[in-house]
């Protein structure tokens, strides 16, 4: 079942099983994280080449965590509470829009940037309406990514 058709509080992904996200994970209270270390960036991207290029480009500036699908993205998000998320729009197990809704529902202070080759106005407007703080087109521009 594709979670984009489910109400926000019942978003579920294959790695979690068919449980309500609101009961699987308690609501996150996003804090302004003052790391002594570099900022943590979660890159949720299914394409290995893109993940490698982005990770290599950002590794001197931040700690890069990688996830290859929505399910592993949720797990990494919950385990690490990243400072910023770069989220691909098209993932193998769900849409980036559905995952964005899950993140914003569970952590309204999250800083999520959609990262996609589908930069039509519909996708950009939908992402911004759902809480994204920006939209980086692929192929990625390092200067634009580091702006965030």
Short mmCIF file of N, CA and C in Angstrom, two decimals:
data_model
loop_
_atom_site.label_atom_id
_atom_site.label_comp_id
_atom_site.label_asym_id
_atom_site.label_seq_id
_atom_site.Cartn_x
_atom_site.Cartn_y
_atom_site.Cartn_z
N UNK A 1 0.84 -1.16 0.00
CA UNK A 1 0.00 0.00 0.00
C UNK A 1 0.89 1.23 0.00
N UNK A 2 0.60 2.19 -0.83
CA UNK A 2 1.40 3.41 -0.94
C UNK A 2 0.93 4.39 0.12
N UNK A 3 1.86 4.82 0.98
CA UNK A 3 1.49 5.62 2.14
C UNK A 3 1.00 7.01 1.80
N UNK A 4 1.27 7.51 0.61
CA UNK A 4 0.83 8.85 0.26
C UNK A 4 -0.70 8.94 0.30
N UNK A 5 -1.40 7.82 0.19
CA UNK A 5 -2.86 7.84 0.22
C UNK A 5 -3.40 7.69 1.64
N UNK A 6 -2.52 7.44 2.62
CA UNK A 6 -2.96 7.26 4.00
C UNK A 6 -2.97 8.59 4.74
N UNK A 7 -3.80 8.71 5.77
CA UNK A 7 -3.73 9.91 6.60
C UNK A 7 -2.34 10.02 7.21
N UNK A 8 -1.92 11.24 7.50
CA UNK A 8 -0.58 11.50 8.00
C UNK A 8 -0.23 10.64 9.20
N UNK A 9 -1.16 10.45 10.13
CA UNK A 9 -0.83 9.72 11.34
C UNK A 9 -0.71 8.21 11.14
N UNK A 10 -1.00 7.71 9.95
CA UNK A 10 -0.85 6.28 9.71
C UNK A 10 0.19 5.97 8.65
N UNK A 11 1.11 6.90 8.39
CA UNK A 11 2.16 6.63 7.44
C UNK A 11 2.97 5.44 7.91
N UNK A 12 3.22 4.52 7.03
CA UNK A 12 4.02 3.36 7.42
C UNK A 12 4.90 2.96 6.26
N UNK A 13 5.99 2.30 6.58
CA UNK A 13 6.98 1.94 5.58
C UNK A 13 7.38 0.49 5.80
N UNK A 14 7.92 -0.12 4.78
CA UNK A 14 8.21 -1.55 4.83
C UNK A 14 9.18 -1.93 5.95
N UNK A 15 10.15 -1.08 6.29
CA UNK A 15 11.10 -1.40 7.34
C UNK A 15 10.46 -1.38 8.73
N UNK A 16 9.33 -0.68 8.86
CA UNK A 16 8.67 -0.54 10.15
C UNK A 16 7.57 -1.58 10.30
N UNK A 17 6.91 -1.90 9.23
CA UNK A 17 5.76 -2.78 9.29
C UNK A 17 4.50 -1.94 9.26
N UNK A 18 3.36 -2.60 9.27
CA UNK A 18 2.10 -1.87 9.16
C UNK A 18 1.60 -1.43 10.53
N UNK A 19 2.30 -0.51 11.12
CA UNK A 19 1.91 0.07 12.40
C UNK A 19 1.74 1.56 12.20
N UNK A 20 0.94 2.18 13.04
CA UNK A 20 0.77 3.62 12.94
C UNK A 20 2.06 4.30 13.36
N UNK A 21 2.52 5.23 12.53
CA UNK A 21 3.75 5.94 12.85
C UNK A 21 3.61 6.70 14.15
N UNK A 22 2.44 7.19 14.45
CA UNK A 22 2.27 7.98 15.67
C UNK A 22 2.40 7.13 16.93
N UNK A 23 2.16 5.82 16.84
CA UNK A 23 2.36 4.97 18.01
C UNK A 23 3.70 4.25 17.96
N UNK A 24 4.27 4.12 16.77
CA UNK A 24 5.58 3.49 16.64
C UNK A 24 6.66 4.39 17.22
N UNK A 25 6.58 5.68 16.95
CA UNK A 25 7.57 6.63 17.42
C UNK A 25 6.87 7.73 18.20
N UNK A 26 7.37 8.08 19.38
CA UNK A 26 6.81 9.22 20.08
C UNK A 26 7.12 10.50 19.31
N UNK A 27 6.32 11.51 19.53
CA UNK A 27 6.55 12.80 18.87
C UNK A 27 7.92 13.32 19.28
N UNK A 28 8.64 13.82 18.31
CA UNK A 28 9.98 14.35 18.55
C UNK A 28 9.85 15.83 18.85
N UNK A 29 10.55 16.29 19.84
CA UNK A 29 10.63 17.72 20.09
C UNK A 29 11.98 18.16 19.56
N UNK A 30 11.95 18.91 18.46
CA UNK A 30 13.19 19.31 17.80
C UNK A 30 13.87 20.41 18.61
N UNK A 31 15.09 20.17 19.00
CA UNK A 31 15.85 21.15 19.76
C UNK A 31 16.87 21.79 18.84
N UNK A 32 17.26 22.99 19.17
CA UNK A 32 18.34 23.63 18.47
C UNK A 32 19.61 22.93 18.92
N UNK A 33 20.15 22.07 18.11
CA UNK A 33 21.27 21.24 18.52
C UNK A 33 22.57 22.03 18.41
N UNK A 34 23.25 22.17 19.50
CA UNK A 34 24.54 22.85 19.52
C UNK A 34 25.63 21.79 19.60
N UNK A 35 26.03 21.28 18.47
CA UNK A 35 27.03 20.22 18.43
C UNK A 35 28.42 20.81 18.58
N UNK A 36 29.23 20.16 19.36
CA UNK A 36 30.64 20.50 19.38
C UNK A 36 31.25 19.98 18.08
N UNK A 37 30.57 19.01 17.49
CA UNK A 37 31.02 18.42 16.24
C UNK A 37 30.36 19.12 15.07
N UNK A 38 30.70 18.66 13.90
CA UNK A 38 30.11 19.22 12.68
C UNK A 38 28.62 18.87 12.61
N UNK A 39 27.83 19.66 11.87
CA UNK A 39 26.40 19.36 11.74
C UNK A 39 26.19 17.98 11.10
N UNK A 40 25.09 17.34 11.49
CA UNK A 40 24.73 16.04 10.90
C UNK A 40 23.74 16.27 9.78
N UNK A 41 24.06 15.69 8.63
CA UNK A 41 23.20 15.78 7.44
C UNK A 41 22.77 14.37 7.09
N UNK A 42 21.46 14.19 6.94
CA UNK A 42 20.93 12.91 6.49
C UNK A 42 20.57 13.05 5.02
N UNK A 43 21.18 12.22 4.19
CA UNK A 43 20.92 12.19 2.76
C UNK A 43 20.10 10.95 2.47
N UNK A 44 18.85 11.15 2.07
CA UNK A 44 17.97 10.02 1.73
C UNK A 44 17.84 10.01 0.21
N UNK A 45 18.57 9.09 -0.39
CA UNK A 45 18.73 9.04 -1.85
C UNK A 45 18.98 7.60 -2.27
N UNK A 46 18.23 7.11 -3.25
CA UNK A 46 18.38 5.71 -3.66
C UNK A 46 19.48 5.49 -4.68
N UNK A 47 19.89 6.51 -5.39
CA UNK A 47 20.91 6.35 -6.42
C UNK A 47 22.31 6.38 -5.79
N UNK A 48 23.03 5.27 -5.93
CA UNK A 48 24.34 5.11 -5.30
C UNK A 48 25.34 6.17 -5.77
N UNK A 49 25.35 6.46 -7.06
CA UNK A 49 26.29 7.45 -7.59
C UNK A 49 26.02 8.83 -7.01
N UNK A 50 24.76 9.22 -6.97
CA UNK A 50 24.40 10.52 -6.41
C UNK A 50 24.77 10.58 -4.93
N UNK A 51 24.47 9.51 -4.19
CA UNK A 51 24.84 9.47 -2.76
C UNK A 51 26.33 9.66 -2.59
N UNK A 52 27.12 8.96 -3.38
CA UNK A 52 28.57 9.05 -3.28
C UNK A 52 29.08 10.45 -3.60
N UNK A 53 28.56 11.05 -4.65
CA UNK A 53 28.99 12.40 -5.05
C UNK A 53 28.63 13.43 -3.98
N UNK A 54 27.39 13.36 -3.49
CA UNK A 54 26.95 14.32 -2.47
C UNK A 54 27.73 14.12 -1.18
N UNK A 55 27.88 12.88 -0.75
CA UNK A 55 28.64 12.60 0.47
C UNK A 55 30.06 13.12 0.37
N UNK A 56 30.72 12.86 -0.75
CA UNK A 56 32.10 13.32 -0.94
C UNK A 56 32.17 14.85 -0.93
N UNK A 57 31.18 15.49 -1.51
CA UNK A 57 31.17 16.95 -1.57
C UNK A 57 30.94 17.59 -0.21
N UNK A 58 30.19 16.91 0.67
CA UNK A 58 29.83 17.50 1.97
C UNK A 58 30.68 17.01 3.14
N UNK A 59 31.44 15.93 2.96
CA UNK A 59 32.10 15.29 4.10
C UNK A 59 33.09 16.18 4.84
N UNK A 60 33.66 17.19 4.20
CA UNK A 60 34.57 18.11 4.89
C UNK A 60 33.82 19.12 5.75
N UNK A 61 32.53 19.33 5.45
CA UNK A 61 31.75 20.35 6.14
C UNK A 61 30.84 19.78 7.24
N UNK A 62 30.49 18.50 7.13
CA UNK A 62 29.51 17.94 8.05
C UNK A 62 29.64 16.43 8.13
N UNK A 63 28.90 15.85 9.05
CA UNK A 63 28.81 14.40 9.17
C UNK A 63 27.66 13.97 8.28
N UNK A 64 27.92 13.14 7.29
CA UNK A 64 26.89 12.73 6.35
C UNK A 64 26.42 11.33 6.70
N UNK A 65 25.12 11.20 6.92
CA UNK A 65 24.47 9.92 7.16
C UNK A 65 23.69 9.59 5.89
N UNK A 66 23.68 8.34 5.48
CA UNK A 66 23.01 7.97 4.24
C UNK A 66 21.91 6.96 4.48
N UNK A 67 20.83 7.12 3.71
CA UNK A 67 19.73 6.15 3.69
C UNK A 67 19.33 5.95 2.24
N UNK A 68 18.99 4.70 1.89
CA UNK A 68 18.69 4.38 0.49
C UNK A 68 17.20 4.32 0.18
N UNK A 69 16.35 4.43 1.20
CA UNK A 69 14.91 4.41 0.97
C UNK A 69 14.19 5.08 2.15
N UNK A 70 12.88 5.19 2.06
CA UNK A 70 12.10 5.87 3.10
C UNK A 70 12.20 5.14 4.44
N UNK A 71 12.11 3.83 4.42
CA UNK A 71 12.17 3.06 5.66
C UNK A 71 13.48 3.25 6.40
N UNK A 72 14.59 3.15 5.68
CA UNK A 72 15.89 3.36 6.34
C UNK A 72 16.09 4.83 6.69
N UNK A 73 15.46 5.71 5.93
CA UNK A 73 15.52 7.15 6.25
C UNK A 73 14.85 7.45 7.58
N UNK A 74 13.70 6.83 7.84
CA UNK A 74 13.01 7.02 9.12
C UNK A 74 13.88 6.51 10.26
N UNK A 75 14.45 5.34 10.08
CA UNK A 75 15.30 4.75 11.14
C UNK A 75 16.49 5.66 11.44
N UNK A 76 17.18 6.11 10.41
CA UNK A 76 18.34 7.00 10.62
C UNK A 76 17.90 8.33 11.23
N UNK A 77 16.75 8.82 10.81
CA UNK A 77 16.25 10.08 11.37
C UNK A 77 16.02 9.92 12.87
N UNK A 78 15.35 8.86 13.24
CA UNK A 78 15.05 8.63 14.65
C UNK A 78 16.32 8.36 15.47
N UNK A 79 17.27 7.67 14.90
CA UNK A 79 18.50 7.34 15.62
C UNK A 79 19.44 8.53 15.79
N UNK A 80 19.44 9.47 14.84
CA UNK A 80 20.46 10.52 14.82
C UNK A 80 19.92 11.95 14.92
N UNK A 81 18.63 12.15 14.74
CA UNK A 81 18.04 13.50 14.73
C UNK A 81 18.95 14.50 14.02
N UNK A 82 19.07 14.37 12.70
CA UNK A 82 20.00 15.21 11.95
C UNK A 82 19.61 16.69 11.98
N UNK A 83 20.59 17.53 11.73
CA UNK A 83 20.36 18.97 11.68
C UNK A 83 19.66 19.37 10.38
N UNK A 84 19.93 18.63 9.32
CA UNK A 84 19.34 18.91 8.02
C UNK A 84 19.15 17.59 7.28
N UNK A 85 18.10 17.52 6.47
CA UNK A 85 17.82 16.33 5.66
C UNK A 85 17.74 16.76 4.20
N UNK A 86 18.50 16.10 3.35
CA UNK A 86 18.34 16.23 1.91
C UNK A 86 17.58 14.99 1.47
N UNK A 87 16.39 15.19 0.94
CA UNK A 87 15.44 14.11 0.68
C UNK A 87 15.10 14.02 -0.80
N UNK A 88 15.40 12.87 -1.39
CA UNK A 88 15.05 12.62 -2.79
C UNK A 88 13.53 12.51 -2.91
N UNK A 89 13.01 12.99 -4.00
CA UNK A 89 11.56 12.96 -4.23
C UNK A 89 11.06 11.56 -4.58
N UNK A 90 11.85 10.80 -5.33
CA UNK A 90 11.43 9.47 -5.76
C UNK A 90 12.30 8.41 -5.11
N UNK A 91 11.70 7.65 -4.21
CA UNK A 91 12.39 6.57 -3.50
C UNK A 91 11.74 5.25 -3.87
N UNK A 92 12.45 4.15 -3.74
CA UNK A 92 11.90 2.86 -4.19
C UNK A 92 10.70 2.38 -3.37
N UNK A 93 10.61 2.76 -2.10
CA UNK A 93 9.53 2.25 -1.26
C UNK A 93 8.45 3.28 -0.96
N UNK A 94 8.65 4.52 -1.32
CA UNK A 94 7.64 5.55 -1.07
C UNK A 94 8.08 6.86 -1.72
N UNK A 95 7.21 7.85 -1.69
CA UNK A 95 7.56 9.14 -2.27
C UNK A 95 8.24 10.02 -1.23
N UNK A 96 9.09 10.90 -1.72
CA UNK A 96 9.71 11.88 -0.84
C UNK A 96 8.68 12.79 -0.20
N UNK A 97 7.59 13.07 -0.91
CA UNK A 97 6.53 13.91 -0.34
C UNK A 97 5.91 13.24 0.88
N UNK A 98 5.65 11.94 0.79
CA UNK A 98 5.07 11.22 1.93
C UNK A 98 6.03 11.20 3.11
N UNK A 99 7.31 10.99 2.84
CA UNK A 99 8.30 10.97 3.92
C UNK A 99 8.46 12.37 4.52
N UNK A 100 8.42 13.39 3.70
CA UNK A 100 8.45 14.78 4.21
C UNK A 100 7.28 15.01 5.16
N UNK A 101 6.10 14.57 4.79
CA UNK A 101 4.93 14.73 5.67
C UNK A 101 5.14 13.99 6.99
N UNK A 102 5.71 12.79 6.94
CA UNK A 102 5.96 12.03 8.17
C UNK A 102 6.94 12.78 9.07
N UNK A 103 8.04 13.25 8.48
CA UNK A 103 9.04 13.97 9.26
C UNK A 103 8.43 15.22 9.90
N UNK A 104 7.70 16.01 9.13
CA UNK A 104 7.15 17.26 9.65
C UNK A 104 6.06 17.00 10.69
N UNK A 105 5.32 15.92 10.54
CA UNK A 105 4.30 15.57 11.53
C UNK A 105 4.95 15.19 12.86
N UNK A 106 6.03 14.44 12.80
CA UNK A 106 6.69 13.95 13.99
C UNK A 106 7.74 14.90 14.55
N UNK A 107 8.22 15.81 13.74
CA UNK A 107 9.24 16.78 14.17
C UNK A 107 9.01 18.09 13.42
N UNK A 108 8.04 18.89 13.87
CA UNK A 108 7.67 20.12 13.14
C UNK A 108 8.82 21.11 12.95
N UNK A 109 9.86 21.02 13.74
CA UNK A 109 11.00 21.92 13.59
C UNK A 109 12.08 21.40 12.66
N UNK A 110 11.83 20.28 11.99
CA UNK A 110 12.84 19.66 11.12
C UNK A 110 13.21 20.60 9.97
N UNK A 111 14.43 20.46 9.52
CA UNK A 111 14.94 21.26 8.40
C UNK A 111 15.17 20.30 7.24
N UNK A 112 14.20 20.24 6.32
CA UNK A 112 14.23 19.28 5.21
C UNK A 112 14.31 20.04 3.89
N UNK A 113 15.24 19.60 3.06
CA UNK A 113 15.41 20.15 1.72
C UNK A 113 15.12 19.02 0.74
N UNK A 114 14.17 19.24 -0.18
CA UNK A 114 13.90 18.23 -1.20
C UNK A 114 15.00 18.31 -2.25
N UNK A 115 15.40 17.15 -2.73
CA UNK A 115 16.54 17.00 -3.60
C UNK A 115 16.09 16.12 -4.75
N UNK A 116 15.87 16.71 -5.93
CA UNK A 116 15.28 15.91 -6.99
C UNK A 116 15.56 16.46 -8.38
N UNK A 117 15.43 15.58 -9.35
CA UNK A 117 15.52 15.97 -10.74
C UNK A 117 14.18 16.43 -11.29
N UNK A 118 13.13 16.34 -10.46
CA UNK A 118 11.78 16.74 -10.87
C UNK A 118 11.46 18.10 -10.28
N UNK A 119 11.97 19.14 -10.93
CA UNK A 119 11.85 20.48 -10.38
C UNK A 119 10.72 21.28 -11.01
N UNK A 120 9.64 20.62 -11.35
CA UNK A 120 8.50 21.34 -11.88
C UNK A 120 7.83 22.11 -10.75
N UNK A 121 7.08 23.13 -11.09
CA UNK A 121 6.49 24.01 -10.07
C UNK A 121 5.54 23.25 -9.14
N UNK A 122 4.84 22.23 -9.63
CA UNK A 122 3.94 21.46 -8.78
C UNK A 122 4.70 20.81 -7.62
N UNK A 123 5.81 20.12 -7.93
CA UNK A 123 6.58 19.44 -6.89
C UNK A 123 7.22 20.43 -5.91
N UNK A 124 7.72 21.53 -6.42
CA UNK A 124 8.33 22.54 -5.55
C UNK A 124 7.27 23.13 -4.62
N UNK A 125 6.11 23.52 -5.16
CA UNK A 125 5.05 24.10 -4.34
C UNK A 125 4.51 23.11 -3.32
N UNK A 126 4.34 21.86 -3.73
CA UNK A 126 3.85 20.83 -2.81
C UNK A 126 4.85 20.62 -1.67
N UNK A 127 6.13 20.55 -2.01
CA UNK A 127 7.16 20.36 -0.98
C UNK A 127 7.17 21.53 0.01
N UNK A 128 7.11 22.73 -0.49
CA UNK A 128 7.12 23.90 0.38
C UNK A 128 5.85 23.96 1.24
N UNK A 129 4.71 23.60 0.67
CA UNK A 129 3.46 23.58 1.43
C UNK A 129 3.50 22.53 2.54
N UNK A 130 4.26 21.46 2.34
CA UNK A 130 4.36 20.39 3.34
C UNK A 130 5.50 20.61 4.33
N UNK A 131 6.18 21.76 4.24
CA UNK A 131 7.17 22.09 5.25
C UNK A 131 8.62 22.08 4.81
N UNK A 132 8.91 21.75 3.56
CA UNK A 132 10.29 21.78 3.10
C UNK A 132 10.83 23.20 3.18
N UNK A 133 12.09 23.32 3.50
CA UNK A 133 12.72 24.64 3.62
C UNK A 133 13.41 25.06 2.33
N UNK A 134 13.47 24.14 1.36
CA UNK A 134 14.11 24.45 0.11
C UNK A 134 14.04 23.27 -0.85
N UNK A 135 14.56 23.49 -2.04
CA UNK A 135 14.48 22.50 -3.10
C UNK A 135 15.75 22.60 -3.92
N UNK A 136 16.54 21.56 -3.95
CA UNK A 136 17.78 21.55 -4.73
C UNK A 136 17.59 20.65 -5.93
N UNK A 137 17.74 21.20 -7.14
CA UNK A 137 17.58 20.36 -8.33
C UNK A 137 18.81 19.49 -8.57
N UNK A 138 18.56 18.33 -9.20
CA UNK A 138 19.65 17.47 -9.66
C UNK A 138 19.89 17.81 -11.13
N UNK A 139 21.09 17.74 -11.61
CA UNK A 139 22.28 17.43 -10.84
C UNK A 139 22.54 18.53 -9.81
N UNK A 140 23.02 18.12 -8.64
CA UNK A 140 23.14 19.05 -7.53
C UNK A 140 24.23 20.09 -7.77
N UNK A 141 24.00 21.23 -7.15
CA UNK A 141 24.94 22.33 -7.18
C UNK A 141 25.48 22.48 -5.76
N UNK A 142 26.75 22.20 -5.56
CA UNK A 142 27.34 22.24 -4.23
C UNK A 142 27.15 23.59 -3.55
N UNK A 143 27.27 24.65 -4.29
CA UNK A 143 27.09 26.00 -3.72
C UNK A 143 25.68 26.17 -3.18
N UNK A 144 24.69 25.68 -3.91
CA UNK A 144 23.30 25.76 -3.46
C UNK A 144 23.07 24.87 -2.25
N UNK A 145 23.62 23.66 -2.27
CA UNK A 145 23.44 22.74 -1.13
C UNK A 145 24.07 23.31 0.13
N UNK A 146 25.24 23.89 0.04
CA UNK A 146 25.90 24.41 1.23
C UNK A 146 25.28 25.72 1.69
N UNK A 147 24.46 26.32 0.86
CA UNK A 147 23.70 27.51 1.27
C UNK A 147 22.79 27.18 2.45
N UNK A 148 22.23 25.98 2.44
CA UNK A 148 21.33 25.56 3.51
C UNK A 148 22.10 25.18 4.75
#
